[in-house]
Coordinates of C-alpha atoms in Angstrom, one line a residue:
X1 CA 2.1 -31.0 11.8
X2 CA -0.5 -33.3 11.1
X3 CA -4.4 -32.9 12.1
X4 CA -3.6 -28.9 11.7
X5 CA -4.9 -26.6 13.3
X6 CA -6.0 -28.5 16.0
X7 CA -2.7 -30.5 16.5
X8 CA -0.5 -27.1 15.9
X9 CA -3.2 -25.5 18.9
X10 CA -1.9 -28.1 20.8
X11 CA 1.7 -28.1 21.0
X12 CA 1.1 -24.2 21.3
X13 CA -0.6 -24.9 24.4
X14 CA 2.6 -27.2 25.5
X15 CA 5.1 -24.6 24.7
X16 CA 2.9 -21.8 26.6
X17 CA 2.8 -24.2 29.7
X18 CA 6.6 -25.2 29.3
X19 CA 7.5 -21.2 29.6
X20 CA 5.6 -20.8 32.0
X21 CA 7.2 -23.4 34.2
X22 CA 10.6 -22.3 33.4
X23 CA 9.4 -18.6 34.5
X24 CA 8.2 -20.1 37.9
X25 CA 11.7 -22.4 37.8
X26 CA 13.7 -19.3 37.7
X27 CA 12.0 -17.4 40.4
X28 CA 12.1 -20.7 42.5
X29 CA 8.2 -20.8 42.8
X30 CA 8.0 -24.1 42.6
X31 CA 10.0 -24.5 46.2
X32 CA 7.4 -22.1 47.4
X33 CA 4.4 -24.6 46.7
X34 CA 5.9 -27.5 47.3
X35 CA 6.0 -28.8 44.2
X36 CA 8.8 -30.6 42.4
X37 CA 10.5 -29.5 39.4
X38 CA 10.4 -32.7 37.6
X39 CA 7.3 -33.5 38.6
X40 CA 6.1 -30.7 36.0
X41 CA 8.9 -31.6 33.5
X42 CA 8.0 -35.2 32.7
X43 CA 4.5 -33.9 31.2
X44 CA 6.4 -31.5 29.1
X45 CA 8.2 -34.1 27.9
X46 CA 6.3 -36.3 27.1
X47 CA 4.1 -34.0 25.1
X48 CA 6.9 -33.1 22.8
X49 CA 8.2 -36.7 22.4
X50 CA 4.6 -37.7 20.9
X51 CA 4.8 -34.3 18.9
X52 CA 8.1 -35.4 17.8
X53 CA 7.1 -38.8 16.7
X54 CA 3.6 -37.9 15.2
X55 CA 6.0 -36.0 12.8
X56 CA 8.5 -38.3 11.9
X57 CA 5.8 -40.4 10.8
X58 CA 4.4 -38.3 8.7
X59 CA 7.5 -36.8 6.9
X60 CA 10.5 -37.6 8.9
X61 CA 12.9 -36.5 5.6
X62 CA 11.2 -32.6 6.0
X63 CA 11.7 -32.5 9.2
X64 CA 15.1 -33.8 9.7
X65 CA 16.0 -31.4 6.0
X66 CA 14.9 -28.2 7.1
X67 CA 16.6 -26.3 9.2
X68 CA 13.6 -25.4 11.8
X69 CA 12.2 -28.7 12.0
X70 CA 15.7 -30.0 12.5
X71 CA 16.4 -27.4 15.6
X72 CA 13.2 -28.5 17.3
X73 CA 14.5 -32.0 17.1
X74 CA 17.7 -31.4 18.5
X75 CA 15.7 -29.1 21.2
X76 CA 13.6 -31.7 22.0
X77 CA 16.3 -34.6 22.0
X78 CA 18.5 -32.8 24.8
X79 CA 15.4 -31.9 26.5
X80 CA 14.3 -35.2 27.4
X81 CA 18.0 -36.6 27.4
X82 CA 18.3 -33.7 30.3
X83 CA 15.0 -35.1 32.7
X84 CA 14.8 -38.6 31.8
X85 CA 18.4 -40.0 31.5
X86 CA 20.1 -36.9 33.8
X87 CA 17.8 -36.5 36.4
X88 CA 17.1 -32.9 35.6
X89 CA 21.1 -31.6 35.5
X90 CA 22.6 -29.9 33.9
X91 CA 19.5 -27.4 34.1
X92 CA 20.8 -25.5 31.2
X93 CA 19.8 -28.2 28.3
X94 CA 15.9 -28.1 30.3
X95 CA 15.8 -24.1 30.0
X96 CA 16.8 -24.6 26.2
X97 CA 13.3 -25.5 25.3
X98 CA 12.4 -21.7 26.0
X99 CA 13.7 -21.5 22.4
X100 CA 10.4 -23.2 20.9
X101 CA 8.4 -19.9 22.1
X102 CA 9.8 -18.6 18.4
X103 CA 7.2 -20.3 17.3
X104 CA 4.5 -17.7 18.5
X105 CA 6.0 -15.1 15.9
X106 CA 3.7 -17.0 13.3
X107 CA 0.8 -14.8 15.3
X108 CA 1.4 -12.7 12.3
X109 CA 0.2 -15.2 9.5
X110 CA -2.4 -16.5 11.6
X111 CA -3.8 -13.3 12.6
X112 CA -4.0 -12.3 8.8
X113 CA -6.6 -15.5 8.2
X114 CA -8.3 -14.8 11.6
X115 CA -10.9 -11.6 11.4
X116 CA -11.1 -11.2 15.2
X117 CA -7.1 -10.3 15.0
X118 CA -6.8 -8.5 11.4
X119 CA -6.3 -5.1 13.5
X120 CA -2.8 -7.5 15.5
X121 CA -2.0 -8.3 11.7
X122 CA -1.7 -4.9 10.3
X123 CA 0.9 -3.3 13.5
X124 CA 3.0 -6.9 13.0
X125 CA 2.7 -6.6 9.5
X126 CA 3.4 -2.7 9.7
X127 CA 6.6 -3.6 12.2
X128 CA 8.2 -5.8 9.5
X129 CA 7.4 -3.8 6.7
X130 CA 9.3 -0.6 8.7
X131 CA 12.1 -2.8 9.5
X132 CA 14.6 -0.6 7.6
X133 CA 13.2 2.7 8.6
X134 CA 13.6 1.3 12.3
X135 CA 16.6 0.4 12.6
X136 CA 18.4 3.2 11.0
X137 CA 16.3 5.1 13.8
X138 CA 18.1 2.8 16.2
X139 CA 21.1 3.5 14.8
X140 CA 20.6 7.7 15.3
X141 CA 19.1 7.3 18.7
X142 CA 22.3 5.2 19.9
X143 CA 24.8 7.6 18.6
X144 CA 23.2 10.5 19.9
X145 CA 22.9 8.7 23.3
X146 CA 26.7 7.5 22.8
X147 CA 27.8 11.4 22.3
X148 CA 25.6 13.1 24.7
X149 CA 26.9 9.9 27.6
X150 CA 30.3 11.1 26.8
X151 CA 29.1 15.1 27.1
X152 CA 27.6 14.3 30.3
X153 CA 30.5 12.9 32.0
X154 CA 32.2 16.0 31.5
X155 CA 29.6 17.8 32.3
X156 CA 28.9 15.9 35.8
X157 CA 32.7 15.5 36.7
X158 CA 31.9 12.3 38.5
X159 CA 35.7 12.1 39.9
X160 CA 35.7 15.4 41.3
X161 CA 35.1 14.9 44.7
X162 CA 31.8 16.7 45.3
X163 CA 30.3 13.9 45.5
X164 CA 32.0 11.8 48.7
X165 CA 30.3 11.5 51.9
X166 CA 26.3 12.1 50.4
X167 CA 25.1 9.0 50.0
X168 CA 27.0 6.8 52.8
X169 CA 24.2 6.5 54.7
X170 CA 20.4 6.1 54.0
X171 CA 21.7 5.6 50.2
X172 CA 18.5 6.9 48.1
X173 CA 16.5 7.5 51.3
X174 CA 16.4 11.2 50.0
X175 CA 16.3 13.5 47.4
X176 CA 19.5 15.0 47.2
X177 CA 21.9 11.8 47.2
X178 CA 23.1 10.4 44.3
X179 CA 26.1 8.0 43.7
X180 CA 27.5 10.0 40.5
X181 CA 30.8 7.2 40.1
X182 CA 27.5 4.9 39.3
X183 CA 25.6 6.8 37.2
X184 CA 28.3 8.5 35.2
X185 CA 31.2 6.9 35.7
X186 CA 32.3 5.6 32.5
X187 CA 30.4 6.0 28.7
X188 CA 28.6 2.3 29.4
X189 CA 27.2 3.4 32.7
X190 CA 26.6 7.0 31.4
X191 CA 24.9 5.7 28.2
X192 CA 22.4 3.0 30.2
X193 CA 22.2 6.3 32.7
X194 CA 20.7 8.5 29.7
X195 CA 18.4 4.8 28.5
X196 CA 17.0 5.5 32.0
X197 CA 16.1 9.6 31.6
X198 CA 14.7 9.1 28.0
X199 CA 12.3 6.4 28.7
X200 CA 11.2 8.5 31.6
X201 CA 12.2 5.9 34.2
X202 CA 12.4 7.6 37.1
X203 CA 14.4 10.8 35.6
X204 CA 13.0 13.2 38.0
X205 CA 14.1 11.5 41.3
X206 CA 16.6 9.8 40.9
X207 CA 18.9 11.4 38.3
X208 CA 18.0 15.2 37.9
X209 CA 16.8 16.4 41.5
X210 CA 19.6 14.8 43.4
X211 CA 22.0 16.3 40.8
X212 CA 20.8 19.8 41.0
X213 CA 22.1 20.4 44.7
X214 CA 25.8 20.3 43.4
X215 CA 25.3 20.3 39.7
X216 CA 22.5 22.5 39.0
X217 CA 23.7 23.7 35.1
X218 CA 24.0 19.9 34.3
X219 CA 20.7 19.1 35.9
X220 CA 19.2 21.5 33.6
X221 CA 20.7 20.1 31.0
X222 CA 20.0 16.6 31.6
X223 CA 15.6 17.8 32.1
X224 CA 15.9 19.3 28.7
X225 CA 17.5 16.6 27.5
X226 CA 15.0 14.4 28.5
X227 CA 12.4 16.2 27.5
X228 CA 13.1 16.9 23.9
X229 CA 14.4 12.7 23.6
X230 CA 11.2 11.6 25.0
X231 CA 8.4 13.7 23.3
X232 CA 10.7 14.5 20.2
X233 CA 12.4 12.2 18.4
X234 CA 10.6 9.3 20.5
X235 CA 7.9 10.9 18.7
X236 CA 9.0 10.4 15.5
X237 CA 9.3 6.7 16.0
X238 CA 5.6 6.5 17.2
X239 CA 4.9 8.7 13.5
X240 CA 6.4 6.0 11.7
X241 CA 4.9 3.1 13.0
X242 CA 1.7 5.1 12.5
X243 CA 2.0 5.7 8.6
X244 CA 3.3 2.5 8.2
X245 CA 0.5 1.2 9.2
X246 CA -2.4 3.3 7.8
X247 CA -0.4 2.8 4.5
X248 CA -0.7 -1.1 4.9
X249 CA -4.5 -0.4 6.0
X250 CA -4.9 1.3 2.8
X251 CA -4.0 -1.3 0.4
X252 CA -5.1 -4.5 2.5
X253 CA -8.1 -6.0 1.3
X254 CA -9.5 -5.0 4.3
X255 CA -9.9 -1.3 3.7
X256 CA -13.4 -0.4 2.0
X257 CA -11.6 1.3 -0.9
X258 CA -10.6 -2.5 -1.8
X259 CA -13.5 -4.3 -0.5
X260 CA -15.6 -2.5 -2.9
X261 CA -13.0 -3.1 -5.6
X262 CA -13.2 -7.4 -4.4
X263 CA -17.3 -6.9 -5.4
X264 CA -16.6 -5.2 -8.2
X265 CA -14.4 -8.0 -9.7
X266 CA -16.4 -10.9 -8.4
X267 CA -19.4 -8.9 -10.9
X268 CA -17.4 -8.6 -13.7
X269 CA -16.0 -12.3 -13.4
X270 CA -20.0 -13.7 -13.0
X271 CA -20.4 -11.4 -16.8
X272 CA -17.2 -13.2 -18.5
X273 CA -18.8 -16.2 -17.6
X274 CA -22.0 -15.1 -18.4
X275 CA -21.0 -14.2 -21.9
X276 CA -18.5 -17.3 -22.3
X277 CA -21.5 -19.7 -22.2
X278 CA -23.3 -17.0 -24.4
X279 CA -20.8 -17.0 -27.1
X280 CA -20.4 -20.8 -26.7
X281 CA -24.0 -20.9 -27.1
X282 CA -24.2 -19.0 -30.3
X283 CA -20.7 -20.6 -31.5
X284 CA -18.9 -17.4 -31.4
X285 CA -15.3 -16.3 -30.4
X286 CA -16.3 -12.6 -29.4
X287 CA -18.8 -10.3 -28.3
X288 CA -20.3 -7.5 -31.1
X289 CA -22.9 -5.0 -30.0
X290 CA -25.8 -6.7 -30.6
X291 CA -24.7 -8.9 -27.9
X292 CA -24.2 -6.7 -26.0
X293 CA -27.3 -4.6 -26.5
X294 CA -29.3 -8.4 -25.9
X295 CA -27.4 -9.4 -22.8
X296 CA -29.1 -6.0 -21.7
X297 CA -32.2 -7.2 -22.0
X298 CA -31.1 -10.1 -19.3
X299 CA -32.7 -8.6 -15.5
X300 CA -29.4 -10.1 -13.6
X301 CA -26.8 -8.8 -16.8
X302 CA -28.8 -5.3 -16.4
X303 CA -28.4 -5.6 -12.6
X304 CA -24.7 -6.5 -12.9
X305 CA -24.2 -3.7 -14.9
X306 CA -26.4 -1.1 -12.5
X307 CA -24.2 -2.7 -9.6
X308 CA -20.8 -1.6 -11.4
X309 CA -22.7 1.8 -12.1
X310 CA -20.2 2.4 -15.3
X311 CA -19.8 5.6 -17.0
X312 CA -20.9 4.8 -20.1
X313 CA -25.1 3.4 -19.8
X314 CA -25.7 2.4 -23.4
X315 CA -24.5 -0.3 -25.1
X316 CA -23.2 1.8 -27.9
X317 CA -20.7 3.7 -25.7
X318 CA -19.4 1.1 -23.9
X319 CA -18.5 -1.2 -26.9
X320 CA -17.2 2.1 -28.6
X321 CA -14.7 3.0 -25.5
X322 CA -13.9 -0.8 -25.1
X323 CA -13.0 -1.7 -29.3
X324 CA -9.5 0.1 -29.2
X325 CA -8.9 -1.8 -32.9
X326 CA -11.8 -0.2 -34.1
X327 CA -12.9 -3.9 -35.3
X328 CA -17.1 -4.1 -34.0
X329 CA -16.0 -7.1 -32.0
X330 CA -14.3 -7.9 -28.3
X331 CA -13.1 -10.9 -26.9
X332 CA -14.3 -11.9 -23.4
X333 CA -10.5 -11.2 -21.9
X334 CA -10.9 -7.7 -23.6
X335 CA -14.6 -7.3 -22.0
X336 CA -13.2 -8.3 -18.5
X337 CA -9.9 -6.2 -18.8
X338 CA -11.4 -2.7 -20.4
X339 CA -14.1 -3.1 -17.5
X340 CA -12.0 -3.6 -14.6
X341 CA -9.8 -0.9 -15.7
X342 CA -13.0 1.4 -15.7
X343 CA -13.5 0.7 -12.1
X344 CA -10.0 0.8 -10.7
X345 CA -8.5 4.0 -9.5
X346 CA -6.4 5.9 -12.3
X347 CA -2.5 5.7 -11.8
X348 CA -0.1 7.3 -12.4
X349 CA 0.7 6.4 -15.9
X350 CA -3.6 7.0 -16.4
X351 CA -3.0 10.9 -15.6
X352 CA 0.1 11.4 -17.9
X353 CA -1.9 9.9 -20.3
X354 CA -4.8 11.7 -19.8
X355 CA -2.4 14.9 -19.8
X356 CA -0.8 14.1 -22.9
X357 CA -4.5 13.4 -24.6
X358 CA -5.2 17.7 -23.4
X359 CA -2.3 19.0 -24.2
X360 CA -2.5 17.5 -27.8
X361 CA -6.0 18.3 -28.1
X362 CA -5.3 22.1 -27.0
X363 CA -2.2 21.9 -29.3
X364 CA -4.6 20.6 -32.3
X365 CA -7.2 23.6 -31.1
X366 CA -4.7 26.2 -31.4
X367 CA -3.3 25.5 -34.7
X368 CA -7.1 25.0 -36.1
X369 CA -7.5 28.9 -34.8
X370 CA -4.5 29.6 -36.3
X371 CA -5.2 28.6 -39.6
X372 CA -8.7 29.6 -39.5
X373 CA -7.5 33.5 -39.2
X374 CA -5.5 33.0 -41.7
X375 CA -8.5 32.2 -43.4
X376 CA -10.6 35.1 -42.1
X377 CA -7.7 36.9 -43.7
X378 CA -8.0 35.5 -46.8
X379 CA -11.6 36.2 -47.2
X380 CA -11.1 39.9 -46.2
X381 CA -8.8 40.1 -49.2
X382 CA -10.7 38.4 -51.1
X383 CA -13.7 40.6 -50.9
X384 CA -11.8 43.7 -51.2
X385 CA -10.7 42.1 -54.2
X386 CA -14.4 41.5 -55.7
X387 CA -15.9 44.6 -54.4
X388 CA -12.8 46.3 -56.4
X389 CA -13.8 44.0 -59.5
X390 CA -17.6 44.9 -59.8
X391 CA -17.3 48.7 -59.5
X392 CA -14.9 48.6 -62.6
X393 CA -17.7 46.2 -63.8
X394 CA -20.3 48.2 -63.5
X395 CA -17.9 51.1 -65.2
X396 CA -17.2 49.0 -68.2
X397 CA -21.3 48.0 -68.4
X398 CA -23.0 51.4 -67.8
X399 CA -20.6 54.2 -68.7
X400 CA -23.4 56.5 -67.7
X401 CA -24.7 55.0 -64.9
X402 CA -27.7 52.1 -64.3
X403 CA -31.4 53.8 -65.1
X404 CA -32.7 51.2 -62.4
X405 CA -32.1 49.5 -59.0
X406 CA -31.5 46.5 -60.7
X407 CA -29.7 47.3 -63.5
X408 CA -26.7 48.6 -60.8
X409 CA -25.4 45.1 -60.1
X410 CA -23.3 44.7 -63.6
X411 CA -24.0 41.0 -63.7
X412 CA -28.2 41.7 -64.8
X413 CA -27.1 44.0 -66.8
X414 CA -24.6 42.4 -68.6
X415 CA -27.3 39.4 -69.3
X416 CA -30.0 41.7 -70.3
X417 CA -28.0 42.9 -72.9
X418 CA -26.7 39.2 -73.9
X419 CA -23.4 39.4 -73.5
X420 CA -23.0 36.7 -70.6
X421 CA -25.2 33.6 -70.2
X422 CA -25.4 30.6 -68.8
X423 CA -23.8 27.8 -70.3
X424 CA -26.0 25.1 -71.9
X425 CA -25.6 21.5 -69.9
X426 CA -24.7 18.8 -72.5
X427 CA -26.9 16.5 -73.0
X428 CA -26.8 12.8 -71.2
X429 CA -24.4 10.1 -73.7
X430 CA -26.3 7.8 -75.7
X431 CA -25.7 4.0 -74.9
X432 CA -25.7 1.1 -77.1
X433 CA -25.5 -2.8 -76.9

């Protein structure tokens, strides 16, 4: 509608006061105050014919085209056929316009724009989101009610006869009267019967206390019945509605989880633009770390960055977790993306990763320990092997033992008496041009 919202307010207002009047119509109020029905009707009217001409005006293909706008037309058309040319009869194609009050299930987009009403928006929201969830719960609660109606007119044996002569006079004047061909007389009055005992309407007095006098063993029955309907599985639906809802609280932008996460991306946006018109500046494509370690320098970049409170403070680590090519550079969509995805909250798909990253390191750990004990091995061997070697060394170079301390290791000894040296390094080639 044109001049929204102010125009939309107004044919609210209209539809409100039309219900209204068709509420007081119905419970002949009007006769009561002396007032006539189409007294109230024409203004009604008349308010919906300038609605419906304001928008033909402005778009009188969309309205006619889709399907709502084209309902409210017809609505309005047989409404104002109705008072004007038909004097008010028949009264059915007046009451008709009680249909336009669909219009107030919008409530839940408005209140989702509207902060005094974002707490309306997340039940509605929650409603609709457990639509599935509540109407297989429907389905349970109606055919346990369907087979515990047909159990209960067994049970009450509403033809029996016990019944006759209780509630002839003074009918509900007292406790113990209760017409049982009317409360359990077939599986539809049964059923609306039980409808009555599990919302707690009156359960007490009017179904269980008159029936305990000649029923007492269904009575009981019934009370339980109630009981574990009402504050059990009634329960459940109340559960539902609640999770729903936190859920939805949880992930609407509302929730201060996500409000800190909105600041958070509004920071890192002002930085991509900040180092856009850097690298524009500079006539650059992407960002290397001495950018990065200069932008630093900058009091609102260093602020930015102390609002995000990374991990990583220095310039170094940050470009070093943020290169994944290894190249020394990053692109300003690389920049934004590695960032956010510091400050979001790891997934799903973040913790198998992470996983996989232990389990190969301890997997890379293990086989490192493995081979280094092999090594230790090795080197055991190895110096049995030596220590083997030079005692039949110092055999072969002092039959008769070493005369000093020194002369025991059969390596001096050996060069004392010139039979091993050192070789002689050869000299450095000789060049020529």
């Amino acid at each position: 509608l044109p001049l929204r919202p102010l125009g939309t307010l107004c044919v609210d207002v209209v539809v409100l006061a039309n219900a209204t009047v068709l509420g007081i119509e119905a419970d002949s109020g009007l006769a009561l105050v002396g007032v006539g029905e189409q007294l109230l009707r024409w203004p009604i009217i008349a308010a919906y014919l300038t609605e419906m001409c304001v928008r033909l005006y402005a778009d009188w293909r969309g309205l006619v085209t889709s399907f709502l706008g084209f309902v409210d037309l017809l609505i309005v058309a047989l409404a104002s056929l109705c008072v004007i040319a038909l004097g008010g009869e028949p009264v059915w194609l007046w009451r008709i316009t009680l249909i336009r009050t669909v219009r107030f299930l919008r409530v839940r987009h408005f209140a989702l724009n509207w902060w005094p009403i974002k707490d309306l928006w997340l039940v509605l929201e929650s409603c609709a989101s457990a639509g599935r969830a509540l109407a297989a719960f429907a389905l349970v609660l109606t055919v346990i009610l369907v087979a515990a109606a047909g159990s209960f007119i067994g049970l009450v044996e509403p033809g029996s006869g016990d019944f006759e002569g209780e509630c002839d006079k003074d009918y509900g004047a007292h406790l113990f009267c209760i017409d049982a061909q009317d409360f359990f007389g077939s599986v539809p009055k049964a059923l609306l019967t039980l409808l009555q005992m599990v919302t707690l309407d009156g359960w007490a007095s009017k179904v269980v206390r008159p029936l305990s006098k000649s029923r007492p063993w269904a009575a009981a029955v019934m009370a339980a019945f109630s009981i574990i309907v009402a504050y059990g599985i009634l329960s459940i639906l109340t559960g539902m509605l609640v999770r729903t809802t936190m859920d939805l609280a949880q992930s609407h932008e509302s929730h201060a989880s996500n409000l800190r996460m909105t600041e958070d991306l509004a920071v890192i946006k002002s930085l991509r633009d900040y180092y856009e018109a850097s690298l524009v500046l500079d006539e650059r494509t992407t960002i290397d770390l001495r950018t990065l370690s200069e932008s630093m320098c900058v009091p609102a970049v260093k602020k930015a960055f102390d609002q995000l409170d990374l991990p990583l403070r220095t310039p170094e680590d940050l470009m070093d977790h943020l290169d994944r090519a290894r190249s020394g550079t990053l692109t300003v969509e690389d920049f934004g993306h590695g960032v956010a995805a510091m400050k979001k909250p790891s997934t799903n798909y973040d913790v198998a990763c992470l996983t996989a990253t232990i389990g190969g390191s301890v997997t890379y750990c293990t086989r490192i320990e493995r081979r280094s004990q092999k090594l230790v091995d090795q080197l055991d061997e190895l110096r049995y092997v030596l220590g083997s070697s030079f005692v039949e060394l110092g055999k072969i170079a002092q039959p008769g033992g070493a005369s000093s301390e020194t002369e025991q290791v059969p390596e001096v000894h050996l060069r004392l008496a010139g039979r091993i040296f050192n070789p002689v390094p050869p000299e450095p080639p000789r060049y020529t041009r």
